Amino acid sequence: MPNLLLRSLSHITSACLLLLLTACAEAPAQSLAAAADSPSNVSIRPPEPTASAEKISFADWRALLRSDAIAAGIDPALFDRAFAGISPNPDVLVADSSQPEFTRPVWEYLDGAVSQQRIARGRSLMLQHGNTLSRIEARYGVDRQTLVAIWGLESNFGSNIGNHNVIRSLATLAYEGRRQVFWRSQLLAVLQILQHGDISPERLVGSWAGAMGQTQFMPTTYNEHAVDFDGDGRRDLWNSSADALASAAHYLQASGWQKGQPWGYEVRLPKAFDYSMADPEVRRSLAEWTALGVEALAPPARHVTSETKATLMLPAGHRGPAFLLLSNFRSILKYNNSTSYALAIGLLADSLRGGDGVRAAWPREERQLGRSERIELQELLAQNGLEPGPADGIIGANTRKAVRAFQLQQGWPADGYPTQDLLRRLRTRL
Ligand code: CA
């Protein structure tokens, strides 16, 4: 999956919980995941309480699961075949609980995600799969550049689909991971995929968190949105690029994709701009943004009007590039709930279309706050009465609001973006 930069904390594809940008960038969120392997297309949900009952053995747990699976229509022989030799995988638990101190800043993530090599490979594949992509566009209304961008980031165009035994990973997480109810539903979904005949148990590989195939679908998303586009009767996201690309298109269509609209575009802000408007909760029409002096660097030609709604995003604060985001950006977030991921998909798609990339400079000299510094920041904001939410190191909406409030107190630009300067100022106030 996506490469996540952050492994998140919880993510899950979406994860994660991370809707949050982490301070900076989030990584893809999907979540959970691990750096390079995280799940996607899963919805975010809060952690579930851990069962207070005595822990049962894996064998007893598997027997209970087997009963439930059979009651849900899974063939007993298939269950036994899928679980043959399966034991918990400690590496998966380590990945699930990983909370790295440092994550890459958004510009470094984008350097890797939207590299010249990936753009060249994507263009070549767009030509090679041109007929299939034309049919997918006609069926689902999602452009080929976005689909190839997803393909590139999720599995490096099908070359990195993960090599974990998905049954083992999901059984481990459902047995003793966090969010056991969520993982159990993914496990039952993957058994349904096997029963449907899309893949054999022996070939069922994926990321450590169960994201599968060339577009790294989580099992429940797979069950709901995967399609057989090459007509062989099986939904095979591992071995059929046509199935994988069409499934991604089907999922984006179901996530509200607006045919022909861009995801967003880079803008220039006027001097003395009120940066507090750069917030996911502030949606204005393009006419309103224009009236505020927000200017497109390359005006979008496609399917927008003055009434189209957009939000303003400053992924690296007021010292970095600014983007207006349209509704297709939110559709990409449903695929993988990380703003860095969605931005990478949009920028890679633009590059595949022949765009020049981001024009404004990133504040590359700024050192990102590490996790312990983000926790300290939250604690200090709370001590100043600014209510940033729990000190969990995740920069979510409440923390951004608290940062803005402190910035306003200092007479600084209120972009809600935490920096080393901000942390230092907070430290000296106490
Ligand atoms: Ca197929």
XYZ file of N, CA and C in Angstrom, residues 269 273-282 284 289 311-315 317-318 321-324 400 404 414-417:
90
model
N -1.608 32.958 -2.645
C -2.425 33.736 -1.714
C -1.940 35.180 -1.668
N -3.026 37.564 4.142
C -4.170 36.662 4.036
C -4.529 36.115 5.418
N -5.804 35.873 5.615
C -6.256 35.271 6.883
C -6.090 33.751 6.782
N -4.977 33.251 7.298
C -4.649 31.824 7.127
C -5.585 30.896 7.881
N -6.377 31.452 8.759
C -7.300 30.561 9.475
C -8.350 29.977 8.530
N -8.445 30.534 7.324
C -9.390 29.963 6.354
C -8.851 28.694 5.705
N -7.574 28.420 5.917
C -7.008 27.172 5.398
C -7.330 26.056 6.381
N -8.559 25.604 6.321
C -9.050 24.614 7.282
C -10.058 23.723 6.566
N -10.005 22.417 6.797
C -10.937 21.509 6.097
C -12.398 21.852 6.341
N -12.663 22.578 7.435
C -14.061 22.892 7.733
C -14.543 24.161 7.029
N -13.656 24.881 6.383
C -14.037 26.125 5.700
C -14.176 25.851 4.201
N -15.718 27.197 0.620
C -16.239 28.381 -0.056
C -16.284 28.109 -1.553
N -13.412 32.450 -3.129
C -11.948 32.411 -2.972
C -11.294 33.464 -3.858
N -11.975 23.812 -0.565
C -11.306 24.148 0.694
C -9.856 24.495 0.373
N -9.243 25.240 1.277
C -7.862 25.672 1.078
C -6.945 24.852 1.978
N -5.868 24.317 1.417
C -4.934 23.514 2.214
C -3.521 24.056 2.087
N -2.857 24.186 3.242
C -1.440 24.564 3.300
C -0.710 23.390 3.931
N -0.243 22.443 3.127
C 0.295 21.198 3.699
C 1.527 21.412 4.574
N 2.116 24.603 6.076
C 1.949 25.917 6.693
C 2.042 27.046 5.682
N 1.996 28.280 6.193
C 1.907 29.444 5.297
C 3.193 29.691 4.522
N 3.627 25.762 -0.249
C 2.605 25.872 -1.300
C 1.182 25.823 -0.737
N 0.247 26.407 -1.499
C -1.176 26.406 -1.124
C -1.976 25.747 -2.243
N -3.027 25.044 -1.864
C -3.855 24.353 -2.849
C -5.335 24.559 -2.537
N -6.135 24.768 -3.578
C -7.585 24.674 -3.406
C -7.976 23.239 -3.744
N -4.980 21.592 15.806
C -4.786 22.698 14.856
C -5.476 23.967 15.354
N -3.680 27.489 16.216
C -4.128 28.777 15.639
C -4.368 29.823 16.729
N -1.874 32.685 11.442
C -2.613 31.611 12.124
C -2.921 30.465 11.168
N -1.867 29.755 10.744
C -2.094 28.662 9.784
C -2.351 27.318 10.462
N -2.254 27.282 11.790
C -2.532 26.027 12.493
C -1.458 24.981 12.325
N -0.316 25.385 11.789
C 0.764 24.435 11.476
C 1.844 24.528 12.547
